[in-house]
């Protein structure tokens, strides 16, 4: 009877730990069902708990359904099964960060006031203010002080002007919310749970490492994770583009003369702002991808990123080129890779893979057979290392294309320090904006700047 009780107690403790571990996995984005927890318990009952590597293998096999979540699982396993001393250190650090954050939030109630009155702003807006650089916080405090001391026709402003001040402050905090953290809410930096804080930190560090790594050095095993990251980054940029487009439809740039004239009554404090009218159409993107040699992998990732913007541009047309131009505008199948699409397009066109790179042939074919893609709404996006045959002819055609489109943007997968090794880069530069682009970080910065 006593032995059975001990066994039941061990099983109960194992179930408790598995449920805790599954909950931690759910917190970082994995979907874990009760049946998977049961399968994990069954597996561990067969192999025991002595061999850490075997325990990790069983838990990964039973709880991870998507290869894109493997890195999150591994970091969670590492943190959850760390030593007690390490967990206590993480908990202490997380508690200290939480206390510091609470102090910063509390200080916003003193900083953000109008004539000694507390302002009507949300907790998230206070969190935005707490996250801002100190010099920009000081600018907002200066604005509130000047507003509090401002005059209208020689008479001090009364409390009735507080809603206008709040409106300006909210607009500024909304700008900083997008600048600091895009669409995600700004919350306390890390959880008070030290283990979760450590997992979140490790995943952020890994994301930064992947974003800054040369795309050609990403192994096939990492592709699913990188594709997931690309989709998230492109969706974030798409949301940002949508906001900018809507703003562009509503108004143009700040009309400083009219703004100053309207705000003289407030003692020069810029409370009411006036804008010029502006209406600008959405971009159309023509993506021209070099598929020679190692360029194929770069083109694959950049293509996936650009297509994540497809819901915020008028249309995206894709062409691949080696020696000849290959249109890639057929209907894409779910899960189909860029390389598979290129092979299918080559098969349908009767062309063969391989050979050299000839940008001149590609631009000439684009001009002859797809001239409708050239307009002042078109962004011509070229992905190539600029190592091409007939470079002089390609430069002439690029000059022609530059006059026909809104902009030619060249993503060069060679580091800028090596451009001098490529004979024709100097000839191309007058007719395009060329950027080094061999990491996801480069690509994100470039497209964010262009859109």
Coordinates of C-alpha atoms in Angstrom, one line a residue:
X1 CA 0.0 0.0 0.0
X2 CA 2.8 2.4 0.9
X3 CA 4.6 1.6 -2.4
X4 CA 1.5 2.3 -4.4
X5 CA 1.1 5.6 -2.6
X6 CA 4.7 6.6 -3.4
X7 CA 4.1 5.8 -7.1
X8 CA 0.9 7.8 -7.2
X9 CA 2.7 10.7 -5.6
X10 CA 5.5 10.6 -8.2
X11 CA 2.9 10.4 -11.0
X12 CA 1.0 13.3 -9.5
X13 CA 4.2 15.5 -9.3
X14 CA 5.1 14.6 -12.9
X15 CA 1.7 15.6 -14.1
X16 CA 2.0 18.9 -12.2
X17 CA 5.3 19.7 -13.8
X18 CA 4.1 18.8 -17.2
X19 CA 1.1 21.0 -16.9
X20 CA 3.3 23.9 -15.7
X21 CA 5.7 23.3 -18.6
X22 CA 2.8 23.2 -21.1
X23 CA 1.4 26.4 -19.7
X24 CA 4.8 28.1 -20.2
X25 CA 4.9 26.8 -23.8
X26 CA 1.5 28.2 -24.4
X27 CA 2.6 31.6 -23.0
X28 CA 5.3 31.8 -25.7
X29 CA 3.0 30.8 -28.5
X30 CA 2.8 27.0 -28.7
X31 CA -0.6 25.3 -28.8
X32 CA -0.6 22.4 -26.4
X33 CA -3.7 20.2 -25.8
X34 CA -4.4 17.9 -22.8
X35 CA -4.0 14.9 -25.0
X36 CA -0.4 16.0 -25.8
X37 CA 0.4 16.4 -22.1
X38 CA -1.0 12.8 -21.6
X39 CA 1.3 11.5 -24.4
X40 CA 4.3 13.3 -22.9
X41 CA 3.5 11.7 -19.5
X42 CA 3.2 8.3 -21.1
X43 CA 6.5 8.7 -22.9
X44 CA 8.4 9.8 -19.8
X45 CA 7.0 6.9 -17.8
X46 CA 8.7 4.6 -20.3
X47 CA 12.2 6.2 -20.5
X48 CA 12.4 7.7 -17.0
X49 CA 13.8 11.1 -16.0
X50 CA 17.5 10.4 -15.7
X51 CA 18.7 11.3 -19.2
X52 CA 18.0 15.0 -19.8
X53 CA 18.5 14.7 -23.6
X54 CA 16.0 11.9 -23.8
X55 CA 13.5 13.8 -21.7
X56 CA 13.8 16.8 -24.1
X57 CA 13.4 14.6 -27.1
X58 CA 10.2 13.0 -25.8
X59 CA 8.7 16.3 -24.8
X60 CA 9.6 17.9 -28.2
X61 CA 8.2 14.9 -30.1
X62 CA 4.9 15.0 -28.2
X63 CA 4.3 18.8 -27.7
X64 CA 5.7 20.5 -30.8
X65 CA 3.5 20.2 -33.9
X66 CA 5.2 22.9 -36.0
X67 CA 8.9 23.0 -36.8
X68 CA 8.8 26.8 -36.6
X69 CA 8.3 26.4 -32.8
X70 CA 11.3 24.3 -32.1
X71 CA 13.5 27.1 -31.0
X72 CA 10.8 28.4 -28.7
X73 CA 10.5 24.9 -27.2
X74 CA 14.2 24.5 -26.7
X75 CA 14.6 27.8 -24.9
X76 CA 11.6 27.1 -22.7
X77 CA 13.0 23.6 -21.8
X78 CA 16.4 25.1 -21.0
X79 CA 14.9 27.7 -18.7
X80 CA 12.2 25.5 -17.0
X81 CA 14.7 22.7 -16.2
X82 CA 17.5 25.1 -15.0
X83 CA 19.0 24.8 -11.5
X84 CA 17.0 26.2 -8.6
X85 CA 19.8 28.8 -8.0
X86 CA 19.5 30.0 -11.6
X87 CA 15.7 30.3 -11.3
X88 CA 16.0 32.3 -8.1
X89 CA 18.4 34.7 -9.8
X90 CA 16.0 35.2 -12.7
X91 CA 13.1 35.7 -10.4
X92 CA 15.1 38.4 -8.4
X93 CA 16.1 40.2 -11.6
X94 CA 12.5 40.1 -13.0
X95 CA 11.2 41.5 -9.7
X96 CA 13.7 44.3 -9.7
X97 CA 12.7 45.3 -13.3
X98 CA 9.1 45.2 -12.4
X99 CA 9.7 47.5 -9.4
X100 CA 11.6 50.0 -11.6
X101 CA 8.9 49.9 -14.2
X102 CA 6.2 50.6 -11.6
X103 CA 8.2 53.6 -10.3
X104 CA 8.4 55.0 -13.9
X105 CA 4.7 54.6 -14.4
X106 CA 4.0 56.3 -11.1
X107 CA 6.2 59.3 -12.1
X108 CA 4.0 59.9 -15.2
X109 CA 1.2 61.1 -12.9
X110 CA 3.5 63.9 -11.8
X111 CA 5.0 64.7 -15.2
X112 CA 1.9 64.7 -17.4
X113 CA -0.2 67.4 -15.9
X114 CA -1.9 70.6 -17.1
X115 CA -2.2 73.4 -14.6
X116 CA -1.7 70.9 -11.7
X117 CA -4.6 68.7 -13.1
X118 CA -4.1 65.1 -14.0
X119 CA -4.5 64.4 -17.7
X120 CA -7.0 62.0 -19.1
X121 CA -4.7 59.4 -20.8
X122 CA -4.7 55.6 -20.8
X123 CA -2.4 53.3 -18.9
X124 CA -0.8 52.2 -22.3
X125 CA -0.2 55.8 -23.2
X126 CA 1.6 56.3 -19.8
X127 CA 3.6 53.2 -20.6
X128 CA 4.6 54.8 -24.0
X129 CA 5.8 57.9 -22.2
X130 CA 7.8 55.8 -19.7
X131 CA 9.5 54.1 -22.6
X132 CA 10.5 57.2 -24.4
X133 CA 14.1 58.6 -24.5
X134 CA 14.6 61.2 -21.7
X135 CA 15.2 64.1 -24.1
X136 CA 11.8 63.5 -25.8
X137 CA 10.1 63.2 -22.4
X138 CA 11.5 66.6 -21.5
X139 CA 10.1 68.1 -24.7
X140 CA 6.6 66.9 -23.7
X141 CA 7.1 68.3 -20.2
X142 CA 8.2 71.6 -21.8
X143 CA 5.1 71.6 -24.0
X144 CA 2.8 71.0 -21.0
X145 CA 4.5 73.8 -19.0
X146 CA 4.2 76.3 -21.8
X147 CA 0.6 75.3 -22.4
X148 CA -0.1 75.7 -18.7
X149 CA 1.4 79.2 -18.7
X150 CA 0.1 80.2 -22.1
X151 CA -2.2 83.2 -22.7
X152 CA -5.0 84.1 -25.0
X153 CA -5.3 87.8 -25.7
X154 CA -3.3 88.6 -22.6
X155 CA -5.5 86.5 -20.3
X156 CA -4.2 83.2 -18.8
X157 CA -5.7 80.0 -20.2
X158 CA -8.2 78.3 -18.0
X159 CA -9.0 74.6 -17.5
X160 CA -11.3 74.6 -20.4
X161 CA -8.3 74.2 -22.7
X162 CA -7.3 71.0 -21.1
X163 CA -9.1 68.7 -23.7
X164 CA -7.1 70.4 -26.5
X165 CA -3.8 69.9 -24.7
X166 CA -4.8 66.2 -24.1
X167 CA -5.5 65.8 -27.8
X168 CA -2.1 67.0 -28.8
X169 CA -0.4 64.9 -26.1
X170 CA -2.3 61.8 -27.2
X171 CA -1.2 62.4 -30.8
X172 CA 2.4 62.6 -29.8
X173 CA 2.2 59.5 -27.6
X174 CA 0.5 57.6 -30.5
X175 CA 3.5 58.5 -32.7
X176 CA 5.9 57.2 -30.2
X177 CA 3.9 54.1 -29.6
X178 CA 4.3 53.2 -33.3
X179 CA 7.9 54.2 -33.3
X180 CA 8.8 52.2 -30.2
X181 CA 6.9 49.0 -30.7
X182 CA 4.8 49.1 -33.9
X183 CA 1.3 47.5 -33.2
X184 CA 2.1 45.5 -30.1
X185 CA 1.1 47.0 -26.7
X186 CA 4.0 48.4 -24.7
X187 CA 3.9 46.5 -21.4
X188 CA 6.2 46.0 -18.4
X189 CA 9.6 44.9 -19.6
X190 CA 9.4 41.2 -18.9
X191 CA 7.2 39.1 -16.7
X192 CA 7.6 38.9 -12.9
X193 CA 8.0 35.2 -13.6
X194 CA 11.7 34.9 -13.9
X195 CA 11.6 31.8 -16.0
X196 CA 9.3 33.4 -18.5
X197 CA 11.4 36.5 -18.6
X198 CA 14.5 34.5 -19.4
X199 CA 12.7 32.6 -22.2
X200 CA 11.4 35.9 -23.7
X201 CA 14.9 37.4 -23.5
X202 CA 16.5 34.4 -25.2
X203 CA 13.9 34.5 -28.0
X204 CA 14.4 38.2 -28.5
X205 CA 18.2 37.6 -28.7
X206 CA 17.8 34.8 -31.2
X207 CA 15.5 36.9 -33.4
X208 CA 18.1 39.7 -33.4
X209 CA 20.8 37.2 -34.3
X210 CA 18.7 35.8 -37.2
X211 CA 17.8 39.3 -38.5
X212 CA 21.5 40.3 -38.6
X213 CA 22.8 37.1 -40.2
X214 CA 23.7 36.8 -43.9
X215 CA 20.7 35.0 -45.5
X216 CA 22.9 32.6 -47.4
X217 CA 24.2 31.3 -44.1
X218 CA 20.7 30.2 -42.9
X219 CA 20.6 26.4 -42.9
X220 CA 17.7 24.4 -44.4
X221 CA 16.7 23.4 -40.9
X222 CA 16.2 27.0 -39.9
X223 CA 14.2 28.0 -42.9
X224 CA 10.7 27.4 -41.4
X225 CA 11.6 29.6 -38.4
X226 CA 13.0 32.3 -40.7
X227 CA 9.9 32.2 -42.9
X228 CA 7.7 32.7 -39.9
X229 CA 9.9 35.7 -38.9
X230 CA 9.7 37.1 -42.4
X231 CA 5.9 36.9 -42.4
X232 CA 5.7 38.7 -39.0
X233 CA 8.1 41.4 -40.1
X234 CA 6.3 42.0 -43.4
X235 CA 2.9 42.0 -41.8
X236 CA 4.1 44.6 -39.3
X237 CA 5.4 46.7 -42.1
X238 CA 2.1 46.2 -44.0
X239 CA 0.2 47.5 -41.0
X240 CA 2.5 50.5 -40.9
X241 CA 2.1 51.2 -44.6
X242 CA -1.7 51.1 -44.2
X243 CA -1.6 53.7 -41.5
X244 CA 0.6 56.0 -43.6
X245 CA -1.6 55.5 -46.7
X246 CA -4.7 56.4 -44.8
X247 CA -3.0 59.5 -43.3
X248 CA -1.8 60.5 -46.8
X249 CA -5.4 60.4 -48.0
X250 CA -6.6 62.6 -45.2
X251 CA -3.9 65.2 -45.3
X252 CA -0.6 66.4 -46.6
X253 CA 2.4 68.0 -44.8
X254 CA 2.1 70.5 -42.0
X255 CA 1.1 74.0 -43.2
X256 CA 3.4 75.9 -40.9
X257 CA 2.2 79.4 -41.9
X258 CA -1.5 78.7 -41.2
X259 CA -0.7 76.8 -38.0
X260 CA 1.3 79.7 -36.5
X261 CA -1.5 82.1 -37.4
X262 CA -4.2 80.0 -35.8
X263 CA -2.2 79.5 -32.6
X264 CA -1.2 83.1 -31.9
X265 CA -4.2 83.2 -29.5
X266 CA -2.6 80.4 -27.5
X267 CA 0.6 82.4 -26.9
X268 CA 2.5 80.5 -29.6
X269 CA 1.8 77.0 -28.2
X270 CA 1.0 74.7 -31.2
X271 CA -2.4 73.3 -30.1
X272 CA -4.3 73.5 -33.4
X273 CA -2.4 72.2 -36.5
X274 CA -3.3 72.8 -40.2
X275 CA -2.3 70.5 -43.1
X276 CA -2.0 70.8 -46.8
X277 CA -4.2 68.7 -49.0
X278 CA -2.4 65.7 -50.6
X279 CA -3.5 62.7 -52.4
X280 CA -1.0 60.1 -53.5
X281 CA -1.8 56.8 -55.2
X282 CA -0.6 53.4 -53.9
X283 CA 2.5 51.9 -55.3
X284 CA 2.7 49.1 -57.8
X285 CA 5.7 46.8 -57.4
X286 CA 7.7 45.1 -60.1
X287 CA 10.1 42.6 -58.5
X288 CA 13.0 41.6 -60.8
X289 CA 14.9 38.7 -59.2
X290 CA 18.3 37.4 -60.1
X291 CA 18.2 33.6 -59.9
X292 CA 21.8 32.8 -60.9
X293 CA 24.1 30.9 -58.5
X294 CA 23.8 31.8 -54.8
X295 CA 21.3 34.6 -55.7
X296 CA 18.4 32.2 -55.6
X297 CA 18.3 32.0 -51.8
X298 CA 18.4 35.8 -51.4
X299 CA 15.6 36.1 -54.0
X300 CA 13.6 33.5 -52.2
X301 CA 13.6 35.4 -48.9
X302 CA 13.2 38.8 -50.4
X303 CA 10.3 37.6 -52.5
X304 CA 8.5 36.2 -49.4
X305 CA 9.0 39.5 -47.6
X306 CA 7.7 41.6 -50.5
X307 CA 4.6 39.4 -51.0
X308 CA 3.7 40.0 -47.4
X309 CA 2.9 43.6 -48.5
X310 CA 0.5 42.5 -51.2
X311 CA -2.5 43.7 -49.3
X312 CA -1.3 47.3 -49.2
X313 CA 0.0 47.8 -52.7
X314 CA -2.0 48.0 -56.0
X315 CA -0.3 44.9 -57.3
X316 CA 3.0 43.0 -57.4
X317 CA 4.4 41.5 -60.6
X318 CA 7.4 39.2 -60.3
X319 CA 10.0 38.3 -62.9
X320 CA 13.1 36.1 -62.6
X321 CA 16.1 36.5 -64.8
X322 CA 19.3 34.7 -65.5
X323 CA 20.3 34.9 -69.2
X324 CA 16.6 35.6 -70.1
X325 CA 13.5 37.1 -68.4
X326 CA 11.0 34.6 -66.9
X327 CA 7.6 35.9 -65.8
X328 CA 6.4 34.5 -62.5
X329 CA 2.8 35.7 -62.5
X330 CA 1.0 32.4 -62.5
X331 CA -1.3 31.6 -59.5
X332 CA 0.9 30.6 -56.6
X333 CA 0.1 27.3 -54.7
X334 CA 0.1 27.3 -51.0
X335 CA 3.4 26.0 -49.6
X336 CA 5.1 26.4 -53.0
X337 CA 8.7 27.6 -52.8
X338 CA 10.2 30.3 -55.0
X339 CA 12.6 27.8 -56.5
X340 CA 9.7 25.5 -57.5
X341 CA 7.8 28.4 -59.1
X342 CA 10.9 29.3 -61.1
X343 CA 11.4 25.7 -62.3
X344 CA 7.7 25.5 -63.3
X345 CA 7.9 28.8 -65.1
X346 CA 11.0 27.7 -67.0
X347 CA 9.4 24.4 -67.9
X348 CA 6.3 26.1 -69.3
X349 CA 8.4 28.6 -71.3
X350 CA 10.7 26.0 -72.7
X351 CA 13.8 27.7 -71.2
X352 CA 16.6 26.0 -69.3
X353 CA 18.1 26.7 -65.9
X354 CA 21.7 27.8 -65.7
X355 CA 23.9 30.0 -67.8
X356 CA 25.1 33.5 -67.0
X357 CA 23.3 36.7 -65.8
X358 CA 22.2 39.3 -68.3
X359 CA 20.2 42.2 -66.9
X360 CA 20.2 43.9 -70.2
X361 CA 18.2 41.0 -71.8
X362 CA 15.8 41.1 -68.9
X363 CA 15.1 44.9 -69.0
X364 CA 14.8 44.7 -72.8
X365 CA 12.3 41.9 -72.6
X366 CA 10.4 43.8 -69.9
X367 CA 10.2 46.8 -72.1
X368 CA 9.1 44.9 -75.2
X369 CA 6.6 42.5 -73.7
X370 CA 5.5 44.0 -70.4
X371 CA 5.6 47.8 -71.1
X372 CA 2.3 48.2 -69.1
X373 CA 4.2 47.7 -65.9
X374 CA 6.1 51.0 -66.3
X375 CA 4.3 54.0 -64.8
X376 CA 4.8 56.7 -62.2
X377 CA 3.1 54.5 -59.7
X378 CA 5.6 51.7 -60.1
X379 CA 8.5 50.8 -57.8
X380 CA 11.0 48.7 -59.8
X381 CA 12.7 46.5 -57.3
X382 CA 15.8 44.7 -58.5
X383 CA 17.4 41.9 -56.5
X384 CA 20.9 41.2 -57.8
X385 CA 24.6 41.3 -57.0
X386 CA 25.1 43.4 -60.1
X387 CA 27.4 40.9 -61.7
X388 CA 26.0 40.8 -65.2
X389 CA 26.9 40.5 -68.9
X390 CA 26.5 43.5 -71.2
X391 CA 26.7 46.0 -68.3
X392 CA 26.9 49.1 -70.5
X393 CA 23.7 48.1 -72.3
X394 CA 22.0 47.3 -69.0
X395 CA 23.0 50.8 -67.7
X396 CA 21.3 52.4 -70.7
X397 CA 18.1 50.4 -70.3
X398 CA 18.1 51.1 -66.6
X399 CA 18.4 54.8 -67.3
X400 CA 15.3 54.5 -69.6
X401 CA 13.4 52.5 -66.9
X402 CA 14.3 55.1 -64.3
X403 CA 12.6 57.8 -66.3
X404 CA 9.4 55.7 -66.7
X405 CA 8.8 54.6 -63.1
X406 CA 8.5 56.4 -59.8
X407 CA 11.7 54.9 -58.4
X408 CA 14.2 52.1 -59.2
X409 CA 15.4 50.4 -55.9
X410 CA 18.3 48.0 -56.2
X411 CA 18.9 45.5 -53.4
X412 CA 22.5 44.5 -53.8
X413 CA 23.3 41.3 -51.9
X414 CA 27.0 42.1 -51.9
X415 CA 28.3 44.2 -48.9
X416 CA 28.9 47.8 -50.0
X417 CA 32.6 47.4 -49.3
X418 CA 32.8 44.9 -52.2
X419 CA 30.9 47.0 -54.8
X420 CA 34.2 48.2 -56.2
X421 CA 35.0 44.6 -57.2
X422 CA 31.9 44.6 -59.5
X423 CA 32.7 46.3 -62.9
X424 CA 29.3 47.9 -63.6
X425 CA 28.0 49.1 -60.2
X426 CA 29.4 52.5 -60.9
X427 CA 27.5 52.7 -64.2
X428 CA 24.2 51.6 -62.5
X429 CA 24.3 54.0 -59.5
X430 CA 23.1 57.2 -61.3
X431 CA 19.9 55.5 -62.3
X432 CA 18.8 53.8 -59.1
X433 CA 19.0 53.8 -55.3
X434 CA 21.3 51.0 -54.5
X435 CA 21.5 49.5 -51.0
X436 CA 23.4 46.6 -49.5
X437 CA 20.8 43.9 -48.6
X438 CA 22.0 40.5 -47.5
X439 CA 20.2 40.3 -44.1
X440 CA 16.6 40.6 -42.9
X441 CA 17.7 43.6 -40.9
X442 CA 18.8 45.4 -44.1
X443 CA 15.6 44.5 -45.9
X444 CA 13.4 45.7 -43.1
X445 CA 15.2 49.0 -42.8
X446 CA 15.2 49.7 -46.5
X447 CA 11.5 48.9 -47.1
X448 CA 10.5 50.8 -44.0
X449 CA 12.3 53.9 -45.3
X450 CA 10.8 53.5 -48.8
X451 CA 7.2 53.0 -47.7

